[in-house]
Amino acid sequence: MAWMARVRNLWRRRKIDVEIEEELRAHIEMAVEDGVREGMSEKEARRAARVRFGNPVAMKERTVGADAALSMESLWRDIKFALRQLKKSPGFAIAAVLTLALGIGGVTAVFSVVYAVLLRPLPYPEANHLAVLHEAMEHLGGMANLAAPDVLVYQRESRAFTAVAGFIDQGYDVTGAGEPFRAQAERVSAQMFPVLGVPPLLGRAFTQKEDENSAAVTLLSYALWKERFGGSPNVVGRTVDLDLRPYTIIGVMPRGFETPTGLGGIQPHDLWVPLSLTPAEKAAEADDLDYGAVARLKPGVTMTQALQDARRVLKMIQAKVPEVHLSIGLRGLREETVRSARPLLRTLLGAVLLILLIACANLANLLLVRAAGRRREFGVRMALGAARKTMLRQLLIESLLLSAMGGAAGLGLAAAAVHWATGVLPDSLPRLGEIAIHWPVALLAAGLVCATGVACGMAPALASAKTDVLDSLREGGQTTGQGRSQHRLRSTLVVAEMALAMLLLIGAGLLLRSFARMMETNPGFQPERTVTAYLALPKQSYPTQEQVDDFFRDLQERLKVLPGVEEVGFASDIPVIGRSSSRLFAAQGYVRKPDEGFSITSNYLTAGDYFQALRIPLIEGRHFDASDDLPGAPLVVMISQSLAKQYFAGRDSVGMHIKVGPNYQYPMPEMRVVGVVGDVSDNPVDAKQDVEMYEPVSQAAADLGPAAAMIGVVGDFHAVVRTTGDPQALEEEFRRTVHSADPTLAVTDLQTMNEILSSTEAPRRFNTWVLTSFAGIALALALLGIYGVLAYSVTERTREIAIRMALGATRADVERRTLRHALVLGASGVGLGLAAAAGLTRYLASLLYQVKPLDGLTLTGAVAVLLACAALAGWLPARRAAGVDPMEALRSE
Amino acid sequence: MAKSDLQGSLDLLVLKTLAQRGRLHGYGMALHIQRASDELLRVEEGSLYPALHRMEQSGWIASEWALTATGRRAKYYRLTTAGQKRLAAAEQEFDELVRGVRAVLTAAYSG
């Protein structure tokens, strides 16, 4: 393309200068040669040539100008022209740029989040060969992790993997490295590092021998190394105390290294120690499915083959425990890391696609209206001799200019949104730290929206360029046949926009209703004026349960005398954070239905005034008291109301008995129910809830009868302190009191119960907020769209309206007609939107709480809002139509 | 309608020269036009070179460096396909212009 060549010339100006100089010099030299040949002296000939030639510098400049500036000058002229055109209709320009910016910015920001969380490869080499093993027990349903001894069996027996690595989270109190703190640590097999394919940055990984011999060695995370050891390379070989036992630091893992954790996902940890299963763990019951196992598939082995291999190994395990029915599952690690976040991300992506579609439709509409309005301008310019090509070029430049401005604004918006999102996104999203603008998608979104802009900017110009010049002038800018088909296209676009906005509105409405439902839900306790903290007593300093119990009794006394403190209690778990452990239990006299699985309950071990501190209401019977802690006291439990209702239906549950275990025939001690308390939300209030059972911690071991050894010493507790004053003010006092009882004890997660409650509400708050703002944007765009179409249609039909009025139509008639037009468009959009919602809202089901996907109230509300918006958008044009003066309108023709 | 500016005429002369003579440098074109017009038309170098470069940018002519008969490096131009089309159009426009001007002149005499 010659035009391109000229632009290129700009960057080659120096070279061109030299070439032109040489060309001109050659000209003079040839003239001199000819002069000499005709008999002049060389001096004379040169002077003659120079005189004829004129000022060589000026000439060079003119020639260069012909080369390069020509094109740039005209390009610049076109840009200036386009800017002038846009300035003449600022409403259009602002609307178009905003539409572009919202479309591009929204898509880019959300996709960047989605990409970082969902699509970005795991930070391990050949991560698609990594898989996580899951066992499930028939009666538990759902996939859990493995029983500890099974990890060893898979390590030994499976053939499909290069290696299998076990892991389990464990907290340690770290001393001897600054202020004591509780480390989020993980016990991992020696094979973990080869399986993940990540070697330590410093030092070495665990050896098989260290794993087997329970060696006291540890690997530090990069962050911990920097924070507590100043990043010193001499750290290898030093020791650090974990739960007061000295561990030798043998290495440091690279920055950002993460390991698989719990159920699903990978996470950074503070440090790693060898898994080294204890004899107790190795002997544990097969139903304690807490130990994770990650494995690397051998080259060439498929997931299906690996699963078959795992099933073969499972048969060997099953042969030893015929009474439980185990099954095995295998999931890619990547699949595992994104499972929990998927519904939210899918919703966001869907919402953003809708916004993008609405933005495209809106932009198309704006440009179509503008182009139709400029038909006369084109006609005049063509009549005055403007080449079609020139006009198209100018329109293209105008469209590109709009796109560039919109694109720039969009990218700015995306950058701001991404920056903001990393601050407010719920922590449950994996790999939050890696979120950054994803440029390929930013460009893709920009490309898509700009292509729409250019296509819609050019198409009408092409169409009007084809029409006869005289036609467009004769019409006087009013539209006839072609105008009508364009009008239909615009109406269709508006209806589509309304339908899409309706979908978003319904989605947002459903989430808002869910959120309201969640806020209304009583968590079963009163979170106000309550402080909680997690305390884990190291087994080395508190080797017996009596010592633990004494410590907490002492701490309770110390806390109780603090000013304002009302009640102090302790429990192995607190509500709503969803970390509660569960138990198989059997209720006296309860007969399971044939297809019913084992009975499962959340279990809490309590000490002190736990129920009083949280204000969990006592419904029947009594609380635990000091007599229950006496040696040899009869075994007692408290149960939640729904456990009583479900398992002791129709009978007085106080005085009934409960056993831990799969059925009542099991040789376990009976525990007497002494009290029934209100239900609490074990998990975040919008999640599925269990029933609850409470045991005094002093009886925890005895409750398990023959399996008492399994529980060992229970030393970690959540403290709950209720005060009459400001709970936040109590926090420092609390920490000081704990340290007065034991200066080496780390106080973790010190916060108010209200903070805990609202942190569990954060994810829902976030997605509700996002979808609601999306719906707002969509509604605004749709409103603009419908207003644009009506306003334009009133303008182009001024004459028709005038004739109607001249023939006797009243102003009210005209106003009603225009409003009706708006409502017809709105209603069509509402109908389409409802039909789409009927098919699509069920994909939202997993995000809803106590609201059906086709919630009547939400649907009615959305219809009302949308129709109201349509009426609002139609109102102004209707007023204008009614204000047409028939005489003036007709005379001006 | 014919384009009747002087620049158009210079373009026509250059294009026609190249059509007749094939490859030629700027100096050669100036000489050729001067001789072929019986010394009636003298091409100003100050107009010729900008015109050549403009036409090259428009894709009507192409250039390359080559040696003259006397061994001097010079920039030679030749007609492109687009240039041949342009030449045909320009010739027609010029004919129309001449006809139009002549008609006006004739009418003036008879009136």
Short mmCIF file of C-alpha atoms in Angstrom, two decimals, chain A residues 97-526:
data_model
loop_
_atom_site.label_atom_id
_atom_site.label_comp_id
_atom_site.label_asym_id
_atom_site.label_seq_id
_atom_site.Cartn_x
_atom_site.Cartn_y
_atom_site.Cartn_z
CA VAL A 97 -16.13 6.14 24.63
CA LEU A 98 -17.85 5.17 27.90
CA THR A 99 -19.46 2.17 26.28
CA LEU A 100 -16.14 1.05 24.86
CA ALA A 101 -14.34 1.64 28.14
CA LEU A 102 -16.88 -0.33 30.19
CA GLY A 103 -16.84 -3.21 27.73
CA ILE A 104 -13.07 -3.44 27.42
CA GLY A 105 -12.28 -2.59 31.03
CA GLY A 106 -14.81 -4.99 32.50
CA VAL A 107 -13.84 -7.94 30.36
CA THR A 108 -10.15 -7.39 30.89
CA ALA A 109 -10.35 -6.95 34.64
CA VAL A 110 -12.51 -9.98 35.23
CA PHE A 111 -10.69 -12.17 32.79
CA SER A 112 -7.39 -11.21 34.40
CA VAL A 113 -8.73 -12.50 37.70
CA VAL A 114 -10.15 -15.62 36.09
CA TYR A 115 -6.92 -16.30 34.29
CA ALA A 116 -4.70 -15.87 37.31
CA VAL A 117 -6.94 -18.06 39.43
CA LEU A 118 -8.36 -20.58 37.03
CA LEU A 119 -6.27 -20.90 33.93
CA ARG A 120 -2.72 -20.08 34.83
CA PRO A 121 -0.59 -23.21 35.03
CA LEU A 122 0.43 -24.47 38.45
CA PRO A 123 3.91 -23.43 39.58
CA TYR A 124 5.35 -26.90 39.01
CA PRO A 125 7.03 -28.42 35.97
CA GLU A 126 4.71 -30.69 33.95
CA ALA A 127 1.93 -29.96 36.40
CA ASN A 128 -0.63 -31.78 34.28
CA HIS A 129 0.96 -35.04 35.44
CA LEU A 130 0.17 -34.23 39.07
CA ALA A 131 -2.88 -35.83 40.65
CA VAL A 132 -4.42 -35.96 44.10
CA LEU A 133 -5.77 -39.20 45.59
CA HIS A 134 -9.09 -39.18 47.40
CA GLU A 135 -10.85 -41.84 49.39
CA ALA A 136 -14.52 -41.82 50.15
CA MET A 137 -16.54 -43.86 52.57
CA GLU A 138 -19.94 -44.96 51.49
CA HIS A 139 -21.66 -43.48 54.52
CA LEU A 140 -19.84 -40.16 54.36
CA GLY A 141 -20.43 -39.32 50.76
CA GLY A 142 -18.17 -36.93 48.84
CA MET A 143 -14.46 -37.31 48.42
CA ALA A 144 -12.22 -36.97 51.44
CA ASN A 145 -8.49 -37.44 51.88
CA LEU A 146 -6.81 -40.72 52.88
CA ALA A 147 -6.40 -42.56 56.13
CA ALA A 148 -2.81 -42.24 57.33
CA PRO A 149 -1.83 -45.91 56.93
CA ASP A 150 -3.30 -45.93 53.41
CA VAL A 151 -0.85 -43.25 52.29
CA LEU A 152 1.94 -45.71 53.02
CA VAL A 153 0.14 -48.50 51.14
CA TYR A 154 -0.24 -46.36 48.01
CA GLN A 155 3.39 -45.31 48.28
CA ARG A 156 4.46 -48.94 48.45
CA GLU A 157 2.06 -50.65 46.08
CA SER A 158 0.98 -48.31 43.26
CA ARG A 159 2.73 -48.63 39.91
CA ALA A 160 1.22 -45.80 37.89
CA PHE A 161 3.10 -43.04 39.70
CA THR A 162 6.75 -42.09 39.88
CA ALA A 163 6.07 -41.42 43.55
CA VAL A 164 3.27 -40.67 46.01
CA ALA A 165 3.74 -37.96 48.65
CA GLY A 166 1.58 -37.67 51.77
CA PHE A 167 0.90 -34.38 53.51
CA ILE A 168 -1.04 -32.96 56.43
CA ASP A 169 -1.25 -29.45 57.82
CA GLN A 170 -0.01 -28.98 61.34
CA GLY A 171 0.60 -25.92 63.43
CA TYR A 172 3.75 -25.53 65.51
CA ASP A 173 4.71 -22.96 68.13
CA VAL A 174 8.03 -21.59 66.92
CA THR A 175 10.49 -20.35 69.53
CA GLY A 176 14.15 -19.42 69.20
CA ALA A 177 13.55 -17.21 66.17
CA GLY A 178 12.41 -13.90 67.59
CA GLU A 179 8.95 -13.43 69.13
CA PRO A 180 7.22 -16.82 69.61
CA PHE A 181 4.58 -17.43 66.95
CA ARG A 182 2.41 -20.19 65.62
CA ALA A 183 3.67 -21.46 62.28
CA GLN A 184 1.34 -22.72 59.55
CA ALA A 185 3.42 -25.77 58.84
CA GLU A 186 2.93 -28.92 56.85
CA ARG A 187 4.23 -32.41 57.39
CA VAL A 188 5.17 -33.84 54.02
CA SER A 189 6.73 -37.08 52.73
CA ALA A 190 10.33 -36.92 51.55
CA GLN A 191 8.92 -37.59 48.06
CA MET A 192 6.96 -34.31 48.07
CA PHE A 193 9.77 -32.29 46.50
CA PRO A 194 10.64 -34.74 43.70
CA VAL A 195 6.91 -35.26 43.01
CA LEU A 196 6.31 -31.50 42.63
CA GLY A 197 9.63 -31.15 40.82
CA VAL A 198 10.83 -28.19 42.90
CA PRO A 199 14.24 -28.44 44.63
CA PRO A 200 15.16 -26.23 47.60
CA LEU A 201 16.75 -22.85 46.94
CA LEU A 202 19.33 -23.47 49.67
CA GLY A 203 20.45 -26.70 51.31
CA ARG A 204 18.66 -29.95 50.56
CA ALA A 205 15.27 -31.64 50.84
CA PHE A 206 14.34 -34.43 53.31
CA THR A 207 15.77 -37.87 52.73
CA GLN A 208 13.70 -41.02 52.82
CA LYS A 209 15.60 -42.03 55.95
CA GLU A 210 14.77 -38.79 57.75
CA ASP A 211 11.13 -39.30 56.87
CA GLU A 212 11.12 -42.85 58.24
CA ASN A 213 13.10 -42.00 61.39
CA SER A 214 11.10 -38.95 62.42
CA ALA A 215 14.24 -36.84 62.13
CA ALA A 216 13.93 -33.34 63.62
CA VAL A 217 14.73 -31.45 60.41
CA THR A 218 12.85 -28.63 58.72
CA LEU A 219 12.75 -26.70 55.46
CA LEU A 220 11.91 -23.00 55.71
CA SER A 221 9.78 -20.98 53.32
CA TYR A 222 11.44 -18.09 51.55
CA ALA A 223 9.21 -15.61 53.40
CA LEU A 224 10.00 -17.02 56.84
CA TRP A 225 13.71 -17.16 55.98
CA LYS A 226 13.68 -13.46 55.01
CA GLU A 227 11.52 -12.36 57.93
CA ARG A 228 13.00 -14.32 60.80
CA PHE A 229 16.53 -15.09 59.62
CA GLY A 230 17.27 -11.98 57.57
CA GLY A 231 17.79 -14.09 54.47
CA SER A 232 21.13 -15.27 55.81
CA PRO A 233 22.77 -18.01 53.72
CA ASN A 234 24.23 -19.47 56.93
CA VAL A 235 20.79 -20.48 58.16
CA VAL A 236 21.32 -24.07 56.99
CA GLY A 237 22.52 -26.09 59.97
CA ARG A 238 21.03 -23.78 62.58
CA THR A 239 18.27 -25.00 64.85
CA VAL A 240 14.82 -23.64 65.61
CA ASP A 241 12.36 -24.91 68.25
CA LEU A 242 9.04 -26.29 67.03
CA ASP A 243 6.73 -27.00 69.97
CA LEU A 244 9.87 -26.71 72.11
CA ARG A 245 11.68 -29.51 70.26
CA PRO A 246 14.88 -28.41 68.46
CA TYR A 247 14.75 -28.94 64.67
CA THR A 248 17.74 -28.54 62.36
CA ILE A 249 17.15 -26.25 59.38
CA ILE A 250 18.36 -28.19 56.34
CA GLY A 251 17.21 -25.88 53.56
CA VAL A 252 15.09 -23.01 52.25
CA MET A 253 12.45 -23.39 49.55
CA PRO A 254 12.30 -20.91 46.64
CA ARG A 255 10.18 -17.78 46.80
CA GLY A 256 6.44 -18.38 46.34
CA PHE A 257 6.74 -22.16 46.72
CA GLU A 258 3.41 -23.73 47.60
CA THR A 259 2.35 -27.24 48.51
CA PRO A 260 -0.97 -29.05 48.18
CA THR A 261 -3.00 -28.65 51.32
CA GLY A 262 -6.13 -29.89 53.07
CA LEU A 263 -8.98 -30.64 50.73
CA GLY A 264 -8.29 -28.89 47.47
CA GLY A 265 -5.81 -26.23 46.54
CA ILE A 266 -2.21 -25.34 47.06
CA GLN A 267 -0.98 -22.92 49.67
CA PRO A 268 2.16 -21.32 50.95
CA HIS A 269 3.30 -22.61 54.35
CA ASP A 270 5.78 -21.18 56.83
CA LEU A 271 7.84 -24.35 57.01
CA TRP A 272 7.84 -28.05 56.24
CA VAL A 273 8.83 -31.04 58.37
CA PRO A 274 8.94 -34.74 57.44
CA LEU A 275 5.56 -36.51 57.52
CA SER A 276 7.02 -39.32 59.70
CA LEU A 277 3.73 -40.94 60.70
CA THR A 278 3.66 -41.80 64.42
CA PRO A 279 2.83 -45.33 65.55
CA ALA A 280 -0.56 -44.00 66.71
CA GLU A 281 -1.26 -42.55 63.27
CA LYS A 282 -0.20 -45.73 61.54
CA ALA A 283 -2.58 -47.70 63.77
CA ALA A 284 -5.46 -45.25 63.29
CA GLU A 285 -8.90 -46.36 62.25
CA ALA A 286 -9.53 -46.49 58.56
CA ASP A 287 -12.22 -43.81 58.79
CA ASP A 288 -9.93 -40.95 59.74
CA LEU A 289 -9.55 -39.56 56.24
CA ASP A 290 -7.36 -36.55 56.93
CA TYR A 291 -4.10 -37.21 55.12
CA GLY A 292 -3.58 -35.81 51.65
CA ALA A 293 -1.66 -37.62 48.92
CA VAL A 294 -0.31 -36.07 45.77
CA ALA A 295 1.33 -38.15 43.07
CA ARG A 296 3.10 -37.70 39.76
CA LEU A 297 1.94 -39.89 36.90
CA LYS A 298 4.64 -41.88 35.16
CA PRO A 299 5.28 -40.66 31.61
CA GLY A 300 2.70 -42.13 29.23
CA VAL A 301 0.27 -43.16 31.97
CA THR A 302 -3.19 -41.64 31.58
CA MET A 303 -5.44 -40.52 34.40
CA THR A 304 -7.79 -43.45 33.72
CA GLN A 305 -4.96 -46.00 33.88
CA ALA A 306 -3.71 -44.41 37.09
CA LEU A 307 -7.18 -44.60 38.58
CA GLN A 308 -7.38 -48.30 37.70
CA ASP A 309 -4.04 -48.84 39.38
CA ALA A 310 -5.26 -46.98 42.46
CA ARG A 311 -8.38 -49.18 42.54
CA ARG A 312 -6.16 -52.26 42.51
CA VAL A 313 -4.30 -50.92 45.56
CA LEU A 314 -7.59 -50.01 47.24
CA LYS A 315 -8.67 -53.67 47.02
CA MET A 316 -5.62 -54.60 49.12
CA ILE A 317 -6.59 -51.99 51.71
CA GLN A 318 -10.24 -52.99 51.65
CA ALA A 319 -9.32 -56.61 52.34
CA LYS A 320 -8.00 -55.52 55.76
CA VAL A 321 -11.04 -53.42 56.75
CA PRO A 322 -14.03 -55.25 55.29
CA GLU A 323 -16.52 -53.42 57.52
CA VAL A 324 -16.15 -50.01 55.81
CA HIS A 325 -16.79 -49.56 52.12
CA LEU A 326 -14.11 -47.42 50.66
CA SER A 327 -13.86 -46.00 47.18
CA ILE A 328 -10.98 -44.16 45.55
CA GLY A 329 -10.91 -41.12 43.32
CA LEU A 330 -8.17 -39.34 41.43
CA ARG A 331 -8.26 -35.68 40.48
CA GLY A 332 -5.81 -33.56 38.56
CA LEU A 333 -4.09 -31.11 40.92
CA ARG A 334 -5.10 -28.24 38.69
CA GLU A 335 -8.75 -29.24 38.74
CA GLU A 336 -8.40 -29.53 42.50
CA THR A 337 -7.06 -26.01 42.97
CA VAL A 338 -9.86 -24.26 41.16
CA ARG A 339 -12.90 -26.30 42.14
CA SER A 340 -14.07 -24.16 45.01
CA ALA A 341 -13.77 -20.88 43.14
CA ARG A 342 -15.31 -22.11 39.92
CA PRO A 343 -18.99 -21.16 40.41
CA LEU A 344 -18.05 -17.60 41.34
CA LEU A 345 -15.65 -17.24 38.44
CA ARG A 346 -18.12 -18.72 36.00
CA THR A 347 -20.74 -16.24 37.14
CA LEU A 348 -18.37 -13.31 36.81
CA LEU A 349 -17.27 -14.40 33.36
CA GLY A 350 -20.87 -14.83 32.26
CA ALA A 351 -21.81 -11.43 33.61
CA VAL A 352 -18.91 -9.78 31.86
CA LEU A 353 -19.74 -11.44 28.56
CA LEU A 354 -23.26 -10.06 28.87
CA ILE A 355 -21.83 -6.60 29.52
CA LEU A 356 -19.56 -6.95 26.51
CA LEU A 357 -22.51 -7.92 24.32
CA ILE A 358 -24.56 -5.03 25.64
CA ALA A 359 -21.65 -2.67 25.06
CA CYS A 360 -21.26 -3.88 21.46
CA ALA A 361 -24.99 -3.54 20.82
CA ASN A 362 -25.03 -0.09 22.34
CA LEU A 363 -22.05 1.07 20.34
CA ALA A 364 -23.55 -0.30 17.15
CA ASN A 365 -26.73 1.55 17.95
CA LEU A 366 -25.00 4.84 18.65
CA LEU A 367 -23.04 4.63 15.42
CA LEU A 368 -26.05 3.62 13.36
CA VAL A 369 -28.07 6.54 14.69
CA ARG A 370 -25.20 8.90 14.02
CA ALA A 371 -24.60 7.58 10.53
CA ALA A 372 -28.26 7.87 9.65
CA GLY A 373 -28.22 11.44 10.87
CA ARG A 374 -25.22 12.21 8.67
CA ARG A 375 -26.63 10.91 5.41
CA ARG A 376 -27.37 14.39 4.32
CA GLU A 377 -23.88 15.56 5.19
CA PHE A 378 -22.43 12.78 3.03
CA GLY A 379 -24.77 13.69 0.22
CA VAL A 380 -23.70 17.33 0.29
CA ARG A 381 -20.05 16.49 0.44
CA MET A 382 -20.29 14.08 -2.45
CA ALA A 383 -22.20 16.65 -4.47
CA LEU A 384 -19.36 19.06 -3.80
CA GLY A 385 -16.90 16.59 -5.29
CA ALA A 386 -15.55 14.67 -2.31
CA ALA A 387 -14.26 11.28 -3.39
CA ARG A 388 -16.01 8.31 -1.78
CA LYS A 389 -12.65 6.92 -0.85
CA THR A 390 -11.76 10.07 1.03
CA MET A 391 -15.02 10.04 2.93
CA LEU A 392 -14.63 6.39 3.87
CA ARG A 393 -11.10 7.12 4.99
CA GLN A 394 -12.30 9.92 7.19
CA LEU A 395 -15.01 7.73 8.70
CA LEU A 396 -12.48 4.97 9.32
CA ILE A 397 -10.20 7.45 11.06
CA GLU A 398 -13.11 8.71 13.11
CA SER A 399 -14.03 5.16 14.17
CA LEU A 400 -10.42 4.31 14.95
CA LEU A 401 -10.06 7.49 16.96
CA LEU A 402 -13.14 6.64 19.02
CA SER A 403 -11.88 3.10 19.49
CA ALA A 404 -8.46 4.32 20.56
CA MET A 405 -9.93 6.69 23.12
CA GLY A 406 -12.34 4.05 24.37
CA GLY A 407 -9.59 1.44 24.42
CA ALA A 408 -7.26 3.67 26.41
CA ALA A 409 -10.01 4.50 28.89
CA GLY A 410 -10.89 0.79 29.07
CA LEU A 411 -7.35 -0.30 29.81
CA GLY A 412 -7.05 2.40 32.46
CA LEU A 413 -10.27 1.14 33.99
CA ALA A 414 -9.02 -2.45 33.84
CA ALA A 415 -5.75 -1.56 35.55
CA ALA A 416 -7.62 0.25 38.31
CA ALA A 417 -10.12 -2.58 38.70
CA VAL A 418 -7.43 -5.26 38.88
CA HIS A 419 -5.52 -3.27 41.45
CA TRP A 420 -8.68 -2.82 43.46
CA ALA A 421 -9.77 -6.43 43.07
CA THR A 422 -6.62 -7.88 44.61
CA GLY A 423 -7.48 -5.90 47.73
CA VAL A 424 -11.09 -6.94 48.13
CA LEU A 425 -11.33 -10.43 46.64
CA PRO A 426 -12.05 -13.12 49.22
CA ASP A 427 -8.98 -14.94 50.43
CA SER A 428 -10.59 -18.23 49.49
CA LEU A 429 -9.62 -17.53 45.87
CA PRO A 430 -6.47 -19.49 45.15
CA ARG A 431 -3.36 -17.70 43.92
CA LEU A 432 -4.72 -14.24 44.63
CA GLY A 433 -1.21 -12.83 44.63
CA GLU A 434 -0.66 -13.54 40.95
CA ILE A 435 -3.47 -11.40 39.62
CA ALA A 436 -2.27 -8.84 37.09
CA ILE A 437 -3.64 -7.44 33.85
CA HIS A 438 -3.70 -10.21 31.28
CA TRP A 439 -2.53 -8.47 28.13
CA PRO A 440 -3.58 -10.99 25.47
CA VAL A 441 -7.15 -10.70 26.69
CA ALA A 442 -6.99 -6.96 27.12
CA LEU A 443 -5.97 -6.77 23.47
CA LEU A 444 -8.58 -9.32 22.46
CA ALA A 445 -11.38 -7.44 24.21
CA ALA A 446 -10.14 -4.14 22.83
CA GLY A 447 -9.91 -5.70 19.38
CA LEU A 448 -13.41 -7.12 19.57
CA VAL A 449 -15.10 -3.97 20.76
CA CYS A 450 -13.08 -1.76 18.42
CA ALA A 451 -13.89 -4.05 15.50
CA THR A 452 -17.55 -3.60 16.36
CA GLY A 453 -16.96 0.13 16.45
CA VAL A 454 -15.18 0.22 13.11
CA ALA A 455 -17.62 -2.15 11.42
CA CYS A 456 -20.64 -0.22 12.62
CA GLY A 457 -18.95 3.09 11.88
CA MET A 458 -18.15 2.04 8.33
CA ALA A 459 -21.14 -0.06 7.34
CA PRO A 460 -23.65 2.78 7.14
CA ALA A 461 -21.08 4.94 5.37
CA LEU A 462 -20.58 2.23 2.78
CA ALA A 463 -24.32 1.91 2.41
CA SER A 464 -24.84 5.63 2.05
CA ALA A 465 -21.88 5.91 -0.29
CA LYS A 466 -23.63 3.49 -2.58
CA THR A 467 -26.89 5.40 -2.59
CA ASP A 468 -27.37 8.08 -5.15
CA VAL A 469 -26.16 11.48 -4.13
CA LEU A 470 -29.35 13.09 -5.34
CA ASP A 471 -31.53 10.67 -3.43
CA SER A 472 -30.07 11.51 -0.08
CA LEU A 473 -30.37 15.19 -0.83
CA ARG A 474 -33.89 14.93 -2.15
CA GLU A 475 -34.98 13.14 1.00
CA GLY A 476 -33.76 16.14 2.86
CA GLY A 477 -32.16 13.95 5.47
CA GLN A 478 -35.47 12.27 6.22
CA THR A 479 -35.42 8.56 5.83
CA THR A 480 -37.58 6.35 3.72
CA GLY A 481 -37.15 2.68 2.89
CA GLN A 482 -33.58 2.20 3.98
CA GLY A 483 -34.22 4.26 7.07
CA ARG A 484 -36.99 1.96 8.13
CA SER A 485 -34.87 -1.20 7.87
CA GLN A 486 -32.15 0.53 9.84
CA HIS A 487 -34.71 1.53 12.38
CA ARG A 488 -35.81 -2.08 12.73
CA LEU A 489 -32.21 -3.16 13.21
CA ARG A 490 -31.78 -0.58 15.95
CA SER A 491 -34.96 -1.67 17.68
CA THR A 492 -33.78 -5.28 17.60
CA LEU A 493 -30.48 -4.25 19.14
CA VAL A 494 -32.28 -2.37 21.90
CA VAL A 495 -34.57 -5.33 22.63
CA ALA A 496 -31.53 -7.60 22.84
CA GLU A 497 -29.84 -5.14 25.18
CA MET A 498 -32.88 -5.01 27.42
CA ALA A 499 -33.05 -8.81 27.50
CA LEU A 500 -29.38 -9.08 28.49
CA ALA A 501 -29.79 -6.39 31.12
CA MET A 502 -32.83 -8.27 32.40
CA LEU A 503 -30.72 -11.42 32.82
CA LEU A 504 -28.10 -9.55 34.82
CA LEU A 505 -30.78 -7.85 36.86
CA ILE A 506 -32.36 -11.18 37.76
CA GLY A 507 -28.97 -12.66 38.64
CA ALA A 508 -28.14 -9.70 40.83
CA GLY A 509 -31.59 -9.80 42.39
CA LEU A 510 -31.19 -13.47 43.29
CA LEU A 511 -27.82 -12.83 44.92
CA LEU A 512 -29.14 -9.80 46.77
CA ARG A 513 -32.02 -11.86 48.12
CA SER A 514 -29.60 -14.61 49.14
CA PHE A 515 -27.45 -12.05 50.88
CA ALA A 516 -30.44 -10.63 52.72
CA ARG A 517 -31.43 -14.15 53.71
CA MET A 518 -27.94 -14.79 55.03
CA MET A 519 -27.95 -11.58 57.05
CA GLU A 520 -31.32 -12.53 58.52
CA THR A 521 -30.09 -15.97 59.50
CA ASN A 522 -29.42 -16.30 63.18
CA PRO A 523 -26.04 -18.01 63.60
CA GLY A 524 -27.28 -19.45 66.91
CA PHE A 525 -25.07 -17.29 69.13
CA GLN A 526 -24.60 -13.60 69.88
#
